[in-house]
Each structure stands twice: as structure tokens, then as C-alpha cells.
PDB file of C-alpha atoms and ligand atoms in Angstrom:
ATOM      1  CA  MET A  31     175.539  28.061 141.337  1.00  0.00           C
ATOM      2  CA  LEU A  32     175.572  25.444 143.417  1.00  0.00           C
ATOM      3  CA  ILE A  33     172.562  24.295 145.220  1.00  0.00           C
ATOM      4  CA  PHE A  34     173.417  22.593 149.079  1.00  0.00           C
ATOM      5  CA  ASN A  35     170.393  20.990 150.112  1.00  0.00           C
ATOM      6  CA  LYS A  36     171.894  19.123 153.690  1.00  0.00           C
ATOM      7  CA  LYS A  37     174.647  21.422 155.891  1.00  0.00           C
ATOM      8  CA  SER A  38     177.385  19.076 156.441  1.00  0.00           C
ATOM      9  CA  ASP A  39     177.657  20.069 152.246  1.00  0.00           C
ATOM     10  CA  LEU A  40     177.055  23.262 152.759  1.00  0.00           C
ATOM     11  CA  SER A  41     178.895  24.133 155.785  1.00  0.00           C
ATOM     12  CA  ALA A  42     182.542  21.652 154.521  1.00  0.00           C
ATOM     13  CA  PHE A  43     182.383  23.766 150.646  1.00  0.00           C
ATOM     14  CA  LEU A  44     182.362  27.776 153.041  1.00  0.00           C
ATOM     15  CA  SER A  45     184.628  26.285 155.738  1.00  0.00           C
ATOM     16  CA  PRO A  46     187.830  26.189 153.426  1.00  0.00           C
ATOM     17  CA  LEU A  47     186.804  29.668 151.546  1.00  0.00           C
ATOM     18  CA  ILE A  48     185.782  31.343 155.333  1.00  0.00           C
ATOM     19  CA  GLN A  49     190.102  30.266 156.368  1.00  0.00           C
ATOM     20  CA  GLN A  50     191.241  32.038 153.714  1.00  0.00           C
ATOM     21  CA  ASN A  51     189.482  34.939 154.741  1.00  0.00           C
ATOM     22  CA  LYS A  52     186.975  35.796 151.938  1.00  0.00           C
ATOM     23  CA  SER A  53     183.820  37.875 152.470  1.00  0.00           C
ATOM     24  CA  ILE A  54     180.583  35.869 152.920  1.00  0.00           C
ATOM     25  CA  GLY A  55     177.415  37.588 152.292  1.00  0.00           C
ATOM     26  CA  PHE A  56     174.029  35.973 153.700  1.00  0.00           C
ATOM     27  CA  VAL A  57     170.641  37.306 152.304  1.00  0.00           C
ATOM     28  CA  PRO A  58     167.845  34.548 154.386  1.00  0.00           C
ATOM     29  CA  THR A  59     164.626  33.834 152.327  1.00  0.00           C
ATOM     30  CA  MET A  60     161.870  32.285 152.891  1.00  0.00           C
ATOM     31  CA  GLY A  61     161.384  32.010 149.216  1.00  0.00           C
ATOM     32  CA  ALA A  62     158.850  32.222 146.318  1.00  0.00           C
ATOM     33  CA  LEU A  63     160.737  35.152 145.332  1.00  0.00           C
ATOM     34  CA  HIS A  64     160.334  37.996 144.217  1.00  0.00           C
ATOM     35  CA  LYS A  65     162.494  41.679 143.513  1.00  0.00           C
ATOM     36  CA  GLY A  66     162.616  42.879 147.238  1.00  0.00           C
ATOM     37  CA  HIS A  67     164.415  39.398 148.137  1.00  0.00           C
ATOM     38  CA  LEU A  68     166.860  40.254 144.536  1.00  0.00           C
ATOM     39  CA  SER A  69     167.778  43.854 146.213  1.00  0.00           C
ATOM     40  CA  LEU A  70     169.145  42.272 148.822  1.00  0.00           C
ATOM     41  CA  LEU A  71     171.108  39.943 146.877  1.00  0.00           C
ATOM     42  CA  GLU A  72     172.288  41.925 144.641  1.00  0.00           C
ATOM     43  CA  LYS A  73     173.688  44.694 147.428  1.00  0.00           C
ATOM     44  CA  SER A  74     174.686  40.882 148.896  1.00  0.00           C
ATOM     45  CA  LEU A  75     176.659  40.280 145.833  1.00  0.00           C
ATOM     46  CA  SER A  76     177.869  44.122 145.212  1.00  0.00           C
ATOM     47  CA  GLU A  77     179.601  43.861 149.280  1.00  0.00           C
ATOM     48  CA  ASN A  78     180.761  40.523 149.444  1.00  0.00           C
ATOM     49  CA  GLU A  79     183.308  37.329 147.843  1.00  0.00           C
ATOM     50  CA  ILE A  80     180.935  34.911 147.921  1.00  0.00           C
ATOM     51  CA  THR A  81     177.179  35.174 148.762  1.00  0.00           C
ATOM     52  CA  VAL A  82     174.730  32.693 150.493  1.00  0.00           C
ATOM     53  CA  MET A  83     171.307  33.056 149.610  1.00  0.00           C
ATOM     54  CA  SER A  84     168.785  30.443 152.550  1.00  0.00           C
ATOM     55  CA  ILE A  85     165.594  29.264 150.862  1.00  0.00           C
ATOM     56  CA  PHE A  86     163.709  28.167 153.799  1.00  0.00           C
ATOM     57  CA  VAL A  87     160.183  28.076 155.089  1.00  0.00           C
ATOM     58  CA  ASN A  88     160.373  28.197 159.255  1.00  0.00           C
ATOM     59  CA  PRO A  89     158.030  25.968 160.454  1.00  0.00           C
ATOM     60  CA  THR A  90     158.841  26.649 164.294  1.00  0.00           C
ATOM     61  CA  GLN A  91     157.482  31.220 163.009  1.00  0.00           C
ATOM     62  CA  PHE A  92     154.497  30.374 161.175  1.00  0.00           C
ATOM     63  CA  ASN A  93     152.270  30.259 164.569  1.00  0.00           C
ATOM     64  CA  ASN A  94     148.887  29.656 162.167  1.00  0.00           C
ATOM     65  CA  SER A  95     148.846  26.833 160.196  1.00  0.00           C
ATOM     66  CA  GLU A  96     146.184  26.866 157.151  1.00  0.00           C
ATOM     67  CA  ASP A  97     149.175  30.181 156.637  1.00  0.00           C
ATOM     68  CA  LEU A  98     152.453  27.989 156.927  1.00  0.00           C
ATOM     69  CA  ASP A  99     149.736  25.476 154.312  1.00  0.00           C
ATOM     70  CA  LYS A 100     149.493  27.765 151.655  1.00  0.00           C
ATOM     71  CA  TYR A 101     152.873  29.373 152.081  1.00  0.00           C
ATOM     72  CA  PRO A 102     154.279  29.481 148.376  1.00  0.00           C
ATOM     73  CA  ARG A 103     156.705  27.815 147.601  1.00  0.00           C
ATOM     74  CA  THR A 104     158.425  27.848 144.150  1.00  0.00           C
ATOM     75  CA  LEU A 105     161.935  26.400 143.660  1.00  0.00           C
ATOM     76  CA  GLU A 106     161.933  25.197 141.195  1.00  0.00           C
ATOM     77  CA  ARG A 107     161.054  29.368 139.480  1.00  0.00           C
ATOM     78  CA  ASP A 108     163.234  30.628 142.025  1.00  0.00           C
ATOM     79  CA  ILE A 109     166.272  28.389 141.216  1.00  0.00           C
ATOM     80  CA  GLN A 110     165.390  30.140 137.715  1.00  0.00           C
ATOM     81  CA  ILE A 111     165.296  33.759 139.182  1.00  0.00           C
ATOM     82  CA  MET A 112     168.951  33.434 141.137  1.00  0.00           C
ATOM     83  CA  GLN A 113     170.798  32.174 138.426  1.00  0.00           C
ATOM     84  CA  GLU A 114     169.030  34.635 135.736  1.00  0.00           C
ATOM     85  CA  VAL A 115     171.226  37.679 138.878  1.00  0.00           C
ATOM     86  CA  SER A 116     174.160  35.868 138.912  1.00  0.00           C
ATOM     87  CA  ASN A 117     175.723  32.122 139.090  1.00  0.00           C
ATOM     88  CA  THR A 118     177.796  32.920 141.688  1.00  0.00           C
ATOM     89  CA  ILE A 119     175.711  32.873 143.784  1.00  0.00           C
ATOM     90  CA  ILE A 120     175.903  29.758 146.675  1.00  0.00           C
ATOM     91  CA  VAL A 121     172.502  28.342 147.771  1.00  0.00           C
ATOM     92  CA  TYR A 122     171.093  26.793 150.653  1.00  0.00           C
ATOM     93  CA  ALA A 123     167.719  24.844 150.569  1.00  0.00           C
ATOM     94  CA  PRO A 124     167.383  22.708 152.793  1.00  0.00           C
ATOM     95  CA  GLU A 125     164.427  19.816 154.154  1.00  0.00           C
ATOM     96  CA  VAL A 126     163.197  20.712 158.122  1.00  0.00           C
ATOM     97  CA  GLU A 127     165.187  17.731 158.973  1.00  0.00           C
ATOM     98  CA  ASP A 128     168.658  18.846 158.222  1.00  0.00           C
ATOM     99  CA  ILE A 129     168.202  22.264 160.106  1.00  0.00           C
ATOM    100  CA  TYR A 130     165.908  20.995 163.135  1.00  0.00           C
ATOM    101  CA  GLU A 131     166.996  17.404 163.447  1.00  0.00           C
ATOM    102  CA  GLY A 132     163.729  15.587 164.684  1.00  0.00           C
ATOM    103  CA  LYS A 133     162.596  18.725 167.451  1.00  0.00           C
ATOM    104  CA  THR A 134     161.177  21.267 165.876  1.00  0.00           C
ATOM    105  CA  VAL A 135     160.713  23.711 168.390  1.00  0.00           C
ATOM    106  CA  SER A 136     162.047  26.991 169.063  1.00  0.00           C
ATOM    107  CA  GLN A 137     164.085  28.318 171.552  1.00  0.00           C
ATOM    108  CA  SER A 138     163.130  31.182 174.262  1.00  0.00           C
ATOM    109  CA  PHE A 139     164.893  34.451 173.383  1.00  0.00           C
ATOM    110  CA  ASP A 140     164.799  38.024 175.421  1.00  0.00           C
ATOM    111  CA  TYR A 141     165.132  40.947 173.194  1.00  0.00           C
ATOM    112  CA  ASP A 142     165.080  43.120 175.691  1.00  0.00           C
ATOM    113  CA  GLY A 143     160.823  43.775 175.312  1.00  0.00           C
ATOM    114  CA  LEU A 144     161.448  44.345 171.276  1.00  0.00           C
ATOM    115  CA  GLU A 145     159.156  41.514 171.183  1.00  0.00           C
ATOM    116  CA  ASN A 146     156.550  42.567 172.818  1.00  0.00           C
ATOM    117  CA  GLN A 147     155.139  45.211 170.622  1.00  0.00           C
ATOM    118  CA  MET A 148     152.944  44.604 167.272  1.00  0.00           C
ATOM    119  CA  GLU A 149     153.258  41.346 165.937  1.00  0.00           C
ATOM    120  CA  GLY A 150     154.141  39.261 168.305  1.00  0.00           C
ATOM    121  CA  LYS A 151     151.553  40.652 169.805  1.00  0.00           C
ATOM    122  CA  HIS A 152     149.848  38.902 167.691  1.00  0.00           C
ATOM    123  CA  ARG A 153     151.722  36.292 166.529  1.00  0.00           C
ATOM    124  CA  PRO A 154     152.406  34.601 169.646  1.00  0.00           C
ATOM    125  CA  GLY A 155     156.091  32.662 169.703  1.00  0.00           C
ATOM    126  CA  HIS A 156     156.433  34.545 165.816  1.00  0.00           C
ATOM    127  CA  PHE A 157     160.191  35.770 167.075  1.00  0.00           C
ATOM    128  CA  ASP A 158     161.273  33.272 168.893  1.00  0.00           C
ATOM    129  CA  GLY A 159     160.694  30.814 165.909  1.00  0.00           C
ATOM    130  CA  VAL A 160     162.870  33.729 163.962  1.00  0.00           C
ATOM    131  CA  GLY A 161     164.977  34.192 166.200  1.00  0.00           C
ATOM    132  CA  THR A 162     165.683  30.106 166.903  1.00  0.00           C
ATOM    133  CA  ILE A 163     165.956  30.336 162.938  1.00  0.00           C
ATOM    134  CA  VAL A 164     168.035  33.526 162.147  1.00  0.00           C
ATOM    135  CA  LYS A 165     170.795  32.211 164.607  1.00  0.00           C
ATOM    136  CA  ARG A 166     170.704  28.329 163.735  1.00  0.00           C
ATOM    137  CA  LEU A 167     172.122  29.811 160.211  1.00  0.00           C
ATOM    138  CA  PHE A 168     174.091  32.879 161.112  1.00  0.00           C
ATOM    139  CA  GLU A 169     176.092  29.516 162.608  1.00  0.00           C
ATOM    140  CA  ILE A 170     175.687  27.710 159.313  1.00  0.00           C
ATOM    141  CA  VAL A 171     176.680  30.044 157.098  1.00  0.00           C
ATOM    142  CA  GLN A 172     179.219  31.749 160.133  1.00  0.00           C
ATOM    143  CA  PRO A 173     178.630  34.857 157.094  1.00  0.00           C
ATOM    144  CA  ASN A 174     180.614  38.650 157.780  1.00  0.00           C
ATOM    145  CA  LYS A 175     177.192  40.343 156.629  1.00  0.00           C
ATOM    146  CA  ALA A 176     173.705  39.873 156.496  1.00  0.00           C
ATOM    147  CA  TYR A 177     170.943  41.592 155.139  1.00  0.00           C
ATOM    148  CA  PHE A 178     167.305  41.698 155.548  1.00  0.00           C
ATOM    149  CA  GLY A 179     165.183  43.743 154.566  1.00  0.00           C
ATOM    150  CA  GLU A 180     162.568  47.058 156.866  1.00  0.00           C
ATOM    151  CA  LYS A 181     159.068  45.157 155.166  1.00  0.00           C
ATOM    152  CA  ASP A 182     159.916  42.992 158.098  1.00  0.00           C
ATOM    153  CA  PHE A 183     161.286  46.478 160.666  1.00  0.00           C
ATOM    154  CA  GLN A 184     160.440  44.618 163.861  1.00  0.00           C
ATOM    155  CA  GLN A 185     162.213  41.700 163.041  1.00  0.00           C
ATOM    156  CA  LEU A 186     165.911  43.693 161.620  1.00  0.00           C
ATOM    157  CA  GLN A 187     165.375  44.973 164.949  1.00  0.00           C
ATOM    158  CA  ILE A 188     164.734  41.737 166.798  1.00  0.00           C
ATOM    159  CA  VAL A 189     167.797  40.141 164.569  1.00  0.00           C
ATOM    160  CA  LYS A 190     170.378  43.196 165.325  1.00  0.00           C
ATOM    161  CA  LYS A 191     169.126  42.321 168.980  1.00  0.00           C
ATOM    162  CA  LEU A 192     169.980  38.906 169.234  1.00  0.00           C
ATOM    163  CA  VAL A 193     173.301  39.097 167.385  1.00  0.00           C
ATOM    164  CA  GLU A 194     174.432  41.824 170.189  1.00  0.00           C
ATOM    165  CA  LYS A 195     172.725  40.017 172.903  1.00  0.00           C
ATOM    166  CA  ASN A 196     174.659  36.809 171.333  1.00  0.00           C
ATOM    167  CA  ASN A 197     177.283  38.196 170.331  1.00  0.00           C
ATOM    168  CA  ILE A 198     177.544  37.031 166.516  1.00  0.00           C
ATOM    169  CA  PRO A 199     180.140  38.183 164.860  1.00  0.00           C
ATOM    170  CA  VAL A 200     177.681  39.014 161.985  1.00  0.00           C
ATOM    171  CA  ALA A 201     176.688  42.835 160.969  1.00  0.00           C
ATOM    172  CA  VAL A 202     172.888  42.715 159.617  1.00  0.00           C
ATOM    173  CA  ILE A 203     171.977  45.552 157.362  1.00  0.00           C
ATOM    174  CA  GLY A 204     168.502  46.026 156.529  1.00  0.00           C
ATOM    175  CA  CYS A 205     167.359  46.766 153.195  1.00  0.00           C
ATOM    176  CA  PRO A 206     165.356  49.915 152.064  1.00  0.00           C
ATOM    177  CA  ILE A 207     160.900  47.691 151.030  1.00  0.00           C
ATOM    178  CA  HIS A 208     161.068  47.078 147.672  1.00  0.00           C
ATOM    179  CA  ARG A 209     157.464  48.084 146.339  1.00  0.00           C
ATOM    180  CA  GLU A 210     155.066  46.997 144.027  1.00  0.00           C
ATOM    181  CA  ASP A 211     154.600  49.530 140.497  1.00  0.00           C
ATOM    182  CA  SER A 212     150.831  50.287 142.249  1.00  0.00           C
ATOM    183  CA  GLY A 213     153.065  50.958 145.774  1.00  0.00           C
ATOM    184  CA  LEU A 214     152.158  47.827 147.052  1.00  0.00           C
ATOM    185  CA  ALA A 215     155.448  46.690 149.756  1.00  0.00           C
ATOM    186  CA  MET A 216     156.004  43.117 147.055  1.00  0.00           C
ATOM    187  CA  SER A 217     155.634  40.198 149.668  1.00  0.00           C
ATOM    188  CA  SER A 218     155.602  36.236 148.996  1.00  0.00           C
ATOM    189  CA  ARG A 219     151.590  36.465 149.772  1.00  0.00           C
ATOM    190  CA  ASN A 220     151.102  38.644 147.102  1.00  0.00           C
ATOM    191  CA  GLU A 221     151.048  35.799 145.287  1.00  0.00           C
ATOM    192  CA  ARG A 222     147.676  34.834 146.881  1.00  0.00           C
ATOM    193  CA  LEU A 223     145.163  37.724 146.443  1.00  0.00           C
ATOM    194  CA  SER A 224     143.003  37.902 143.667  1.00  0.00           C
ATOM    195  CA  GLU A 225     143.951  40.037 140.761  1.00  0.00           C
ATOM    196  CA  THR A 226     141.528  42.701 142.248  1.00  0.00           C
ATOM    197  CA  ALA A 227     142.521  42.448 146.000  1.00  0.00           C
ATOM    198  CA  ARG A 228     146.311  42.908 144.801  1.00  0.00           C
ATOM    199  CA  LYS A 229     145.312  45.945 143.064  1.00  0.00           C
ATOM    200  CA  ASN A 230     142.709  47.163 146.130  1.00  0.00           C
ATOM    201  CA  ALA A 231     145.646  46.264 148.376  1.00  0.00           C
ATOM    202  CA  ALA A 232     147.312  49.234 146.682  1.00  0.00           C
ATOM    203  CA  ILE A 233     145.737  51.760 148.653  1.00  0.00           C
ATOM    204  CA  ILE A 234     147.315  50.159 152.101  1.00  0.00           C
ATOM    205  CA  TYR A 235     150.238  52.105 151.321  1.00  0.00           C
ATOM    206  CA  GLN A 236     148.404  55.933 150.738  1.00  0.00           C
ATOM    207  CA  ILE A 237     147.441  55.400 153.660  1.00  0.00           C
ATOM    208  CA  LEU A 238     150.263  55.374 154.890  1.00  0.00           C
ATOM    209  CA  ASN A 239     151.681  58.258 152.978  1.00  0.00           C
ATOM    210  CA  SER A 240     148.863  60.308 154.086  1.00  0.00           C
ATOM    211  CA  ALA A 241     148.992  58.733 157.800  1.00  0.00           C
ATOM    212  CA  LYS A 242     152.140  60.265 157.411  1.00  0.00           C
ATOM    213  CA  GLU A 243     151.647  64.327 156.078  1.00  0.00           C
ATOM    214  CA  ILE A 244     148.965  63.458 159.030  1.00  0.00           C
ATOM    215  CA  PHE A 245     151.638  63.106 161.746  1.00  0.00           C
ATOM    216  CA  ALA A 246     153.937  65.957 160.663  1.00  0.00           C
ATOM    217  CA  THR A 247     151.013  68.519 162.782  1.00  0.00           C
ATOM    218  CA  ASN A 248     148.783  65.836 164.357  1.00  0.00           C
ATOM    219  CA  SER A 249     149.061  64.258 167.615  1.00  0.00           C
ATOM    220  CA  ALA A 250     149.658  59.173 167.027  1.00  0.00           C
ATOM    221  CA  GLU A 251     146.570  58.796 168.558  1.00  0.00           C
ATOM    222  CA  ALA A 252     144.725  61.357 165.446  1.00  0.00           C
ATOM    223  CA  THR A 253     146.778  59.750 163.270  1.00  0.00           C
ATOM    224  CA  VAL A 254     146.326  55.912 164.259  1.00  0.00           C
ATOM    225  CA  LYS A 255     142.639  57.695 165.035  1.00  0.00           C
ATOM    226  CA  TRP A 256     142.439  58.923 160.985  1.00  0.00           C
ATOM    227  CA  VAL A 257     143.871  55.332 159.767  1.00  0.00           C
ATOM    228  CA  GLU A 258     141.147  53.153 161.889  1.00  0.00           C
ATOM    229  CA  ASN A 259     138.192  55.120 160.290  1.00  0.00           C
ATOM    230  CA  GLU A 260     139.905  54.780 156.372  1.00  0.00           C
ATOM    231  CA  PHE A 261     139.883  51.642 156.042  1.00  0.00           C
ATOM    232  CA  GLN A 262     136.546  51.262 158.497  1.00  0.00           C
ATOM    233  CA  LYS A 263     134.980  53.333 154.854  1.00  0.00           C
ATOM    234  CA  HIS A 264     137.146  49.839 152.933  1.00  0.00           C
ATOM    235  CA  PRO A 265     135.255  46.252 154.313  1.00  0.00           C
ATOM    236  CA  ASP A 266     137.173  44.101 152.311  1.00  0.00           C
ATOM    237  CA  PHE A 267     140.031  45.091 154.010  1.00  0.00           C
ATOM    238  CA  GLN A 268     140.026  43.932 157.955  1.00  0.00           C
ATOM    239  CA  LEU A 269     142.657  46.123 160.252  1.00  0.00           C
ATOM    240  CA  GLU A 270     145.018  44.298 162.779  1.00  0.00           C
ATOM    241  CA  TYR A 271     147.069  47.397 164.022  1.00  0.00           C
ATOM    242  CA  PHE A 272     148.210  50.639 163.324  1.00  0.00           C
ATOM    243  CA  GLU A 273     150.836  52.176 165.271  1.00  0.00           C
ATOM    244  CA  ILE A 274     152.783  54.413 165.634  1.00  0.00           C
ATOM    245  CA  ALA A 275     156.483  53.134 167.074  1.00  0.00           C
ATOM    246  CA  ASP A 276     159.808  54.546 168.408  1.00  0.00           C
ATOM    247  CA  GLU A 277     162.250  53.605 165.504  1.00  0.00           C
ATOM    248  CA  THR A 278     164.781  51.964 168.223  1.00  0.00           C
ATOM    249  CA  THR A 279     162.656  50.842 171.152  1.00  0.00           C
ATOM    250  CA  LEU A 280     159.242  49.947 169.242  1.00  0.00           C
ATOM    251  CA  LEU A 281     156.781  51.346 171.635  1.00  0.00           C
ATOM    252  CA  PRO A 282     154.118  52.797 170.080  1.00  0.00           C
ATOM    253  CA  VAL A 283     154.703  56.919 170.692  1.00  0.00           C
ATOM    254  CA  ASN A 284     152.446  58.325 173.569  1.00  0.00           C
ATOM    255  CA  THR A 285     154.088  62.444 173.207  1.00  0.00           C
ATOM    256  CA  LYS A 286     156.101  63.598 170.240  1.00  0.00           C
ATOM    257  CA  GLU A 287     159.965  64.323 170.696  1.00  0.00           C
ATOM    258  CA  ALA A 288     161.810  66.108 168.345  1.00  0.00           C
ATOM    259  CA  ASP A 289     165.185  63.976 168.264  1.00  0.00           C
ATOM    260  CA  LYS A 290     162.996  60.068 167.645  1.00  0.00           C
ATOM    261  CA  LYS A 291     162.814  58.335 165.023  1.00  0.00           C
ATOM    262  CA  TYR A 292     159.349  57.565 164.363  1.00  0.00           C
ATOM    263  CA  ARG A 293     157.347  54.712 162.242  1.00  0.00           C
ATOM    264  CA  GLY A 294     154.151  53.770 161.084  1.00  0.00           C
ATOM    265  CA  PHE A 295     153.446  50.270 161.598  1.00  0.00           C
ATOM    266  CA  ILE A 296     150.387  48.070 159.938  1.00  0.00           C
ATOM    267  CA  ALA A 297     149.372  44.864 159.525  1.00  0.00           C
ATOM    268  CA  ILE A 298     145.409  44.035 158.052  1.00  0.00           C
ATOM    269  CA  PHE A 299     143.953  41.325 156.099  1.00  0.00           C
ATOM    270  CA  ILE A 300     142.472  41.083 152.499  1.00  0.00           C
ATOM    271  CA  GLU A 301     141.111  37.783 151.440  1.00  0.00           C
ATOM    272  CA  ASN A 302     142.213  36.467 154.355  1.00  0.00           C
ATOM    273  CA  ILE A 303     145.783  36.891 153.812  1.00  0.00           C
ATOM    274  CA  ARG A 304     148.118  39.388 155.884  1.00  0.00           C
ATOM    275  CA  LEU A 305     149.950  41.368 154.530  1.00  0.00           C
ATOM    276  CA  ILE A 306     152.032  43.918 156.809  1.00  0.00           C
ATOM    277  CA  ASP A 307     153.960  47.264 155.628  1.00  0.00           C
ATOM    278  CA  ASN A 308     155.575  50.098 157.553  1.00  0.00           C
ATOM    279  CA  ILE A 309     156.541  54.084 156.734  1.00  0.00           C
ATOM    280  CA  SER A 310     159.301  56.009 158.309  1.00  0.00           C
ATOM    281  CA  LEU A 311     157.343  59.696 159.892  1.00  0.00           C
ATOM    282  CA  ASN A 312     160.786  61.452 160.069  1.00  0.00           C
TER     283      ASN A 312
HETATM  284  P1  AMP B 151     160.918  36.363 153.245  1.00  0.00           P
HETATM  285  O1  AMP B 151     161.132  35.057 152.998  1.00  0.00           O
HETATM  286  O2  AMP B 151     159.437  36.952 154.164  1.00  0.00           O
HETATM  287  O3  AMP B 151     161.254  35.875 154.921  1.00  0.00           O
HETATM  288  O4  AMP B 151     161.422  37.493 153.543  1.00  0.00           O
HETATM  289  C1  AMP B 151     162.444  37.602 153.321  1.00  0.00           C
HETATM  290  C2  AMP B 151     163.607  38.595 153.146  1.00  0.00           C
HETATM  291  O5  AMP B 151     163.617  40.097 152.753  1.00  0.00           O
HETATM  292  C3  AMP B 151     163.043  39.209 154.848  1.00  0.00           C
HETATM  293  O6  AMP B 151     164.519  40.326 155.244  1.00  0.00           O
HETATM  294  C4  AMP B 151     162.089  40.382 154.567  1.00  0.00           C
HETATM  295  O7  AMP B 151     162.747  41.786 154.756  1.00  0.00           O
HETATM  296  C5  AMP B 151     163.389  41.013 153.170  1.00  0.00           C
HETATM  297  N1  AMP B 151     161.618  41.288 152.171  1.00  0.00           N
HETATM  298  C6  AMP B 151     160.653  40.707 151.992  1.00  0.00           C
HETATM  299  N2  AMP B 151     160.093  41.663 151.275  1.00  0.00           N
HETATM  300  C7  AMP B 151     160.710  42.672 150.357  1.00  0.00           C
HETATM  301  C8  AMP B 151     160.396  43.576 149.291  1.00  0.00           C
HETATM  302  N3  AMP B 151     159.567  44.169 149.920  1.00  0.00           N
HETATM  303  N4  AMP B 151     161.430  44.952 149.914  1.00  0.00           N
HETATM  304  C9  AMP B 151     162.733  44.404 150.252  1.00  0.00           C
HETATM  305  N5  AMP B 151     163.014  43.589 151.363  1.00  0.00           N
HETATM  306  C10 AMP B 151     161.542  42.259 151.462  1.00  0.00           C
END
């Protein structure tokens, strides 16, 4: 397995392959790999001649410095895990300097309003940071296809918009949410939960599934109220938001329309750790 720390070395390796029209699949991650990441990796390996995975904890997308400091960094273990999947993976694991060259700041992006909803509202600057790193990584790797998880559904829609508005020739592929046996969406942040909290966090997906049933015969407003009420019964959880939104515009639903696709989105704290999840409601 080849591991690059410098974009110049990675580009030098990739450019003859790009010239030979080899298909390149790309999986950007922040590391602390779990099976959710590996499902993206396996999809890329099955659809492309070359797969590049990046591991980079991107400082500009963190609006909370404690969250950035405490983000798990487990590069050696990550490399071992990737090696078990395939020794043909090309890894790009740069330092901040290699990406930001002394100016660790975000570019500003207009995503036609997608950035003003949910995560954008609660994490100011987050999607500028995401756009900055994704655009830069796309320029370095020049993939044909890039794989993103529906776990971060708003991010997936934002990246599709970034590519469309900037005419970037990359096909953005969304991949389903991978869950622990309990139903909890896999996340690098789950590693920071105590054993009890991790067990209790299974309730998030249970409540999302019940919300789906309730939404089938009730309004969005009534469903949101029900979810809020459920979490009030569990004081170890602090609900930041539960919203029902149109999958394409990410705007909150007022009146249900038959031809639209809806999703429930949640952000919630447990033991001061912020978890997100979502569920298709159609
Ligand atoms: P992260 O390392 O958390 O930035 O995630 C890197 C990529 O993996 C993103 O596209 C995420 O949406 C995706 N991802 C993270 N967790 C999961 C999961 N449980 N299921 C599917 N994809 C995931």
C-alpha cells in the first residue's frame, strides 16, 4: 500500500495514471476508520481501477476547538485496517501545512441556501470548511468518482452542489448509512462515548424509526413535537434539533406533498459529544 504525506508526491504518482485514463475513485475521510468508511472504500474499489483514500482532520470545518482537539487520530491503526481491505489502496495523509500552506482559512461558498439549514445553522462556517477541503482534495486527486456517506446527508448534498456550481468533473456518489448492531449510526465520535452512553445511544435510531411511522399519518409539526417530547424523557440526551426537510432543498416541511422526498435529521448531545443521524421518511 502506498502512503503519501505530500500532495506533490501524490500528484507525481497519479499524473501518469490520469494520462492513461485510469479510473480514479476517491474516499475523503478524517480517519479513525470504522465499517462505515470501509463500505465507501469497498464501493470505490469495486468501481474504479485506482482508489485513493485521504485521512485528514480538517481544522477549518470545526467550529468548536475542543471538538477538533479531541477528534480521534489513529493513523497507524487506520493504515492497518486499510491494508486488511486491500493493499492496492493509495493513501493520502497530509499535515495541515501541506493542504493550507500557512493560511488555515476557509474560502466562502454559496450553495444556493443549502448551507443555511440544520448543520449550517448550528455550526457556523462548517460548510465553508467542508467546501474548501473537498475542492482542494479534488484538485489534488482529480478523481472520476468520489464517495460520500448519507450519514452526513446535508454534506453530501452540499458537495453535489459544489461540484455543479464550480463545474468540477467528478461524479459524487452517495452511500447508505452503516450502523452498529444496536442501530446507532457508525461514527468516529462513538469511540469517545462511555460504554453505557454508547448502549443508550441506540435510542436515537429507535426514535427515528418511530418518527417515520408517525410521519406517515401525521404532520411534520406533530412528528417533530413527538420526537422532542420523547427526548425530554431522557435527560442524558440534549436534543439540538430534529427537523423534517425536503431531501433536495433541505428546507423544513410545512405541508406534505405527494411527489416530494422527505428526511428526518437529528443532532443530539450525549456526554457532551455531538452525534448526527438521519432517516428517509418516504
Ligand atoms: P468522516 O471521517 O466522519 O469525515 O467521514 C468520511 C466519510 O465517511 C463521509 O463521507 C461520511 O459521510 C462517511 N461516513 C461516516 N460515517 C458513516 C456511516 N456510518 N455510514 C456511511 N458513511 C459514513
